[in-house]
Short mmCIF file of C-alpha atoms in Angstrom, two decimals:
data_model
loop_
_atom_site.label_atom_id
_atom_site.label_comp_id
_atom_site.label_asym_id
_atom_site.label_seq_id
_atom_site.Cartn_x
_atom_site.Cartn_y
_atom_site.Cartn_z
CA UNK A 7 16.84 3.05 0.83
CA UNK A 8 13.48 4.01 -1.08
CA UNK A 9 13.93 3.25 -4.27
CA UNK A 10 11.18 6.02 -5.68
CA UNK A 11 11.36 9.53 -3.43
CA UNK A 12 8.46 11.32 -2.67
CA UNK A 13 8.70 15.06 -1.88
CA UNK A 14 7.67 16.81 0.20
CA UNK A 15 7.13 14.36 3.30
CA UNK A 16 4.49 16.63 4.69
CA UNK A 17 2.32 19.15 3.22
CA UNK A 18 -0.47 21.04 4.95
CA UNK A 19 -2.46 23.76 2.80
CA UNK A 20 -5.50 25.99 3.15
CA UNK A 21 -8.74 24.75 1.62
CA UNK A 22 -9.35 26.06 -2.10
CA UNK A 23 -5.41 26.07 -2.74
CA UNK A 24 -3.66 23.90 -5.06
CA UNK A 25 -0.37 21.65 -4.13
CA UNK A 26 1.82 19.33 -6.30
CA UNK A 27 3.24 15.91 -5.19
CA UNK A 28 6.46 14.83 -7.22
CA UNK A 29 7.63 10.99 -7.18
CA UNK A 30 11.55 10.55 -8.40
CA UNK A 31 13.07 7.47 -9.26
CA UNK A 32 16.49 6.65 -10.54
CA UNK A 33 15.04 3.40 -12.58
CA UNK A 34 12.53 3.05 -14.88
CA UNK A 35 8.90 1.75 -14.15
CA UNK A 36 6.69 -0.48 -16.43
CA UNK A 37 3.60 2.06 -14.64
CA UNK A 38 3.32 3.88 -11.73
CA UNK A 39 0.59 4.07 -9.18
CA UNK A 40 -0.62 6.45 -6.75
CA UNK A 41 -2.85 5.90 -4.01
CA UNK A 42 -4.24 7.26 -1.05
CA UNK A 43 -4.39 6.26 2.42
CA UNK A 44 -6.97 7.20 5.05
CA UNK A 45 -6.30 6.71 8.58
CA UNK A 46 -6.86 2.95 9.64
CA UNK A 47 -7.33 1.77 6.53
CA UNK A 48 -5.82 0.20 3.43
CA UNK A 49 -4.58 2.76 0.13
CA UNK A 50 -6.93 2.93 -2.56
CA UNK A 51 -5.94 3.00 -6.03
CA UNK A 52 -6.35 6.65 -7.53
CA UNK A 53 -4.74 5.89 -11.37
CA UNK A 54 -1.98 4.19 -13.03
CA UNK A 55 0.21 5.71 -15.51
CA UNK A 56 1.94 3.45 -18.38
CA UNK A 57 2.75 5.31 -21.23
CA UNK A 58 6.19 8.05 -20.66
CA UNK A 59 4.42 11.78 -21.00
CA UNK A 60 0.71 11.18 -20.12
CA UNK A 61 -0.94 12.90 -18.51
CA UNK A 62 -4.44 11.52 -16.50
CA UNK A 63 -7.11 13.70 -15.48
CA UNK A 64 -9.34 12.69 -12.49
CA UNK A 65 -11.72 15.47 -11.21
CA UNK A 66 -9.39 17.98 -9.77
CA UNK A 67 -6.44 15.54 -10.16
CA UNK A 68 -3.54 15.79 -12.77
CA UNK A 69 -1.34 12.90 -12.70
CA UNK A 70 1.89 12.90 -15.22
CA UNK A 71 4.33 10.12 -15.95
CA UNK A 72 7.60 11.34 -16.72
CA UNK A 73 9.00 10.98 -20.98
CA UNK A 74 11.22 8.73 -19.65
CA UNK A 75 9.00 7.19 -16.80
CA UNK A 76 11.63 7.45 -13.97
CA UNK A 77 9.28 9.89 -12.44
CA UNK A 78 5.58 11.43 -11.85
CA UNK A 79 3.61 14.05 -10.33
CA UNK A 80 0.81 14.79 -8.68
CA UNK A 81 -1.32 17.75 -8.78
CA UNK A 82 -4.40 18.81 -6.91
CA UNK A 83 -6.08 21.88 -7.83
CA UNK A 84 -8.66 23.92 -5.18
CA UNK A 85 -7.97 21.37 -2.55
CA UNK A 86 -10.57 19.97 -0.01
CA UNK A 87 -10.70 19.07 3.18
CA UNK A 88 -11.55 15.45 1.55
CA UNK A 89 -8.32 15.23 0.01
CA UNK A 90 -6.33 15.22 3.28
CA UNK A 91 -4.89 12.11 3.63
CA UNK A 92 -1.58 10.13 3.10
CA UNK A 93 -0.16 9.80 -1.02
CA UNK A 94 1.87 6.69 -2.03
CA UNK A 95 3.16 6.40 -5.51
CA UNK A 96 4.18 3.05 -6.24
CA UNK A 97 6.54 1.65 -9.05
CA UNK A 98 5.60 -1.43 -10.54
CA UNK A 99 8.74 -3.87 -10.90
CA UNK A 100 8.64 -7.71 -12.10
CA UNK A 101 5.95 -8.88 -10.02
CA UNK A 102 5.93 -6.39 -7.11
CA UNK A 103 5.02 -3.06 -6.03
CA UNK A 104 7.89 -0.31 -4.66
CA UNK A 105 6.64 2.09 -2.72
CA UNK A 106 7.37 5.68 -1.66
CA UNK A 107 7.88 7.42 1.36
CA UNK A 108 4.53 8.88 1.12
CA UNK A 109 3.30 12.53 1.43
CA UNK A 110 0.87 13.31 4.37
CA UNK A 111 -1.19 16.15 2.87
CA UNK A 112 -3.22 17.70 5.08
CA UNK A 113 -6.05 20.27 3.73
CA UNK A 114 -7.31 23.17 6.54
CA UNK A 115 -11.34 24.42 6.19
CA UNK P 28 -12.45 -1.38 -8.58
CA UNK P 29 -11.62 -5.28 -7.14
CA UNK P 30 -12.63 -6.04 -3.60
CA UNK P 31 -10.32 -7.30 -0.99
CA UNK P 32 -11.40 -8.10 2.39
CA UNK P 33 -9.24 -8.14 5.37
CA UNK P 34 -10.30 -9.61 8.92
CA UNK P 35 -10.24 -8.34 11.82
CA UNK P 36 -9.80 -4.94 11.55
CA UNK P 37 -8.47 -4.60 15.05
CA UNK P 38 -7.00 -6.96 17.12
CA UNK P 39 -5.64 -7.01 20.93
CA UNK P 40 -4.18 -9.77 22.09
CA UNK P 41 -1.57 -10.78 25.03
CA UNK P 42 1.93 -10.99 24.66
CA UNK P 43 3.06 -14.91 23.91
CA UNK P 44 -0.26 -15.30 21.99
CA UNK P 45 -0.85 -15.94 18.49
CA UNK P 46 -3.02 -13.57 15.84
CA UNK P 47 -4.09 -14.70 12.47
CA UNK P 48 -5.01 -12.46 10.13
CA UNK P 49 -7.56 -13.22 6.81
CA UNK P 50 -7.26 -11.66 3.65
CA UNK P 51 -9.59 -12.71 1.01
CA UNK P 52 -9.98 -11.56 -2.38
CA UNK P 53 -14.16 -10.98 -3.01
CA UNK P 54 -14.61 -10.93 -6.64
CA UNK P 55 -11.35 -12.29 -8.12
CA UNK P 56 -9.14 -15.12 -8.03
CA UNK P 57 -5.67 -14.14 -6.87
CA UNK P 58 -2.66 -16.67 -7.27
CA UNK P 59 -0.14 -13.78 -5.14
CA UNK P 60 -1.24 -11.77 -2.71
CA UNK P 61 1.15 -9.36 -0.68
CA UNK P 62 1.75 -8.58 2.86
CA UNK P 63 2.47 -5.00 4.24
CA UNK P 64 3.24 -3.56 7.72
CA UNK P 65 2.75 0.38 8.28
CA UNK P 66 3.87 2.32 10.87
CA UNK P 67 2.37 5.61 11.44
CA UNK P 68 2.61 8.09 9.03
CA UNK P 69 5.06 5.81 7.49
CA UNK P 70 4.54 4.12 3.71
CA UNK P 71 4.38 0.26 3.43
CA UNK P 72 6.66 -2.17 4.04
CA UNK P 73 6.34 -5.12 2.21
CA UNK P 74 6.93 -8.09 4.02
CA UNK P 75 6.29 -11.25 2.22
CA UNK P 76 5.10 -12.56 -0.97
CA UNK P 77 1.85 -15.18 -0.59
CA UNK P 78 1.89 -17.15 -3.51
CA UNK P 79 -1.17 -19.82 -3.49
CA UNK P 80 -0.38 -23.67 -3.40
CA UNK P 81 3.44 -22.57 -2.46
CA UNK P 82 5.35 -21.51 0.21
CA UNK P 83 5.86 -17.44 0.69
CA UNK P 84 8.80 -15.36 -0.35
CA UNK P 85 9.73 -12.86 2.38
CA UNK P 86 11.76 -10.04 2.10
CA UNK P 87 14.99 -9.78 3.86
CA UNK P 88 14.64 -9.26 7.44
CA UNK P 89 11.42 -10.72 8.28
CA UNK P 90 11.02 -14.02 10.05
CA UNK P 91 9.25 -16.52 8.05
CA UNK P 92 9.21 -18.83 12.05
CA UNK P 93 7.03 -15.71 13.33
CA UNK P 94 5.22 -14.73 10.52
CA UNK P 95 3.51 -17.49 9.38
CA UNK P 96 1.50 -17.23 5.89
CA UNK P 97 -0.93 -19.67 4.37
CA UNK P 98 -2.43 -19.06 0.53
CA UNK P 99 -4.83 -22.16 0.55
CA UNK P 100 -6.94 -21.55 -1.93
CA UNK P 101 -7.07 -18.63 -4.57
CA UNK P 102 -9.27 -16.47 -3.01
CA UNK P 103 -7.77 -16.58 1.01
CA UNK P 104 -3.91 -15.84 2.29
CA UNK P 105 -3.52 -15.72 6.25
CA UNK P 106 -0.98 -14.27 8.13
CA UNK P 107 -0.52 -15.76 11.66
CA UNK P 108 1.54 -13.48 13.95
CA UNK P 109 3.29 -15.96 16.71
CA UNK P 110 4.13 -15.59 20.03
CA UNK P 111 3.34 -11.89 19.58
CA UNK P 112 5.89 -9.42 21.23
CA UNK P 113 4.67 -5.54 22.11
CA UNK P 114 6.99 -4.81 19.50
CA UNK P 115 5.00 -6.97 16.66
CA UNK P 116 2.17 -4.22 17.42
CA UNK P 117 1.62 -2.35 14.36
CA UNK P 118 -0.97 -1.55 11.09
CA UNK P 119 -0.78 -5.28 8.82
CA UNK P 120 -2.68 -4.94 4.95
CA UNK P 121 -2.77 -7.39 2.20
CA UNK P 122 -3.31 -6.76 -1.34
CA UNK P 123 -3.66 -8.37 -4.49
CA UNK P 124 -3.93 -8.19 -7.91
CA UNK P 125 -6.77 -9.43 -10.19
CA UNK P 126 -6.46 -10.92 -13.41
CA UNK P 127 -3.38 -10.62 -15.50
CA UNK P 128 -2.22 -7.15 -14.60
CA UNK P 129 0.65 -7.63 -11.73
CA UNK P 130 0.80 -3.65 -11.57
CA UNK P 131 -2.78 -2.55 -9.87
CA UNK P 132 -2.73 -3.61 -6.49
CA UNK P 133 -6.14 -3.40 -4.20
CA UNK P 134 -6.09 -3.74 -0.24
CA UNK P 135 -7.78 -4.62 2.55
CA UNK P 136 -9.12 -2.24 4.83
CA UNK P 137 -6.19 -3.50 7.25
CA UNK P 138 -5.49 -5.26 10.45
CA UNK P 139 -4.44 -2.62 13.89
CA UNK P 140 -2.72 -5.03 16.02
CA UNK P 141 -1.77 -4.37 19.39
CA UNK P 142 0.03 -6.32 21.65
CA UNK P 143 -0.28 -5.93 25.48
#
């Protein structure tokens, strides 16, 4: 059992569209991570949330961390084909990462 | 951003044969690192805790006997894949975290292992 839920498992879009990436949890996070994967290679760090409410700009990226940080989003406005790839968030417990499911977004020209 | 190397980035070997697998952390010292296998299209499944100058704490199911790790020295963990199986064929990443901050982790570019 995941302990943080991504939704939706697969996404697939049309270049110049936006899409949102949610991240549930049913316990509470010190931060939260997201990342994204590439094919045949390792994640790369995108942002970490800490505080419950904030919100993170990056480029065309909106990241939120829920008020009570159980949960976050993900939001990608006038998607590229360069932002096709797979999305982890990750919860950050005592000295580990938890992981998502992941989202597989994939971005048509 | 931190820089974590992984080595090889593919592997092949025959079934019955051992792999190891380096992960090295470039421009940090890291006293944990972490090992993940992916499936495809699947999210990461941690698989042991490397902890340097101590043995590693794996999560429940692995085999510690098969999946050997070494941290030796703060900047290199190994994972040694023995007696390989078809089945042990998958995608294998480290990470780890630099300085005091457990929560950002950075990974190698990942190991595709495939057993024949």
């Amino acid at each position: 059992t995941q302990l943080l839920e991504q939704s939706p498992q697969f996404l697939s879009i049309q270049e110049g569209e936006n899409l949102t990436v949610y991240c549930n949890s049913s316990s509470v996070f010190s931060s939260l991570q997201w990342y994204r994967q590439e094919p045949g290679e390792g994640p790369v760090l995108l942002v970490t949330v800490v505080t419950g409410g904030e919100v993170k700009k990056l480029k065309r990226l909106t990241f939120q961390f829920g008020d009570a940080r159980k949960d976050s989003s993900l939001h990608i406005t006038a998607a590229q084909t360069g932002d096709t790839g797979l999305y982890l968030c990750a919860g950050a417990g005592d000295y580990k990462l938890s992981f998502g499911a992941g989202t597989t977004v994939t971005v048509r020209a | 951003g931190a820089v974590v190397s992984q080595h090889p980035s593919r592997v092949i070997c025959k079934s019955g044969t051992s792999v190891k697998i380096e992960c090295r952390s470039l421009d940090f010292q890291a006293t944990t690192m972490f090992w993940y296998r992916q499936f495809p299209k699947q999210s990461l499944m941690l698989m042991a805790t490397s902890n340097e100058g101590s043995k590693a704490t794996y999560e429940q199911g692995v085999e510690k006997d098969k999946f050997l790790i070494n941290h030796a020295s703060l900047t290199l963990s190994t994972l040694t894949v023995t007696s390989a199986h078809p089945e042990d064929s998958s995608f294998y990443i480290c990470s780890a975290n630099p300085g005091q901050s457990r929560s950002e982790a950075f990974f190698g570019q990942g190991t595709r292992l495939t057993v024949v």
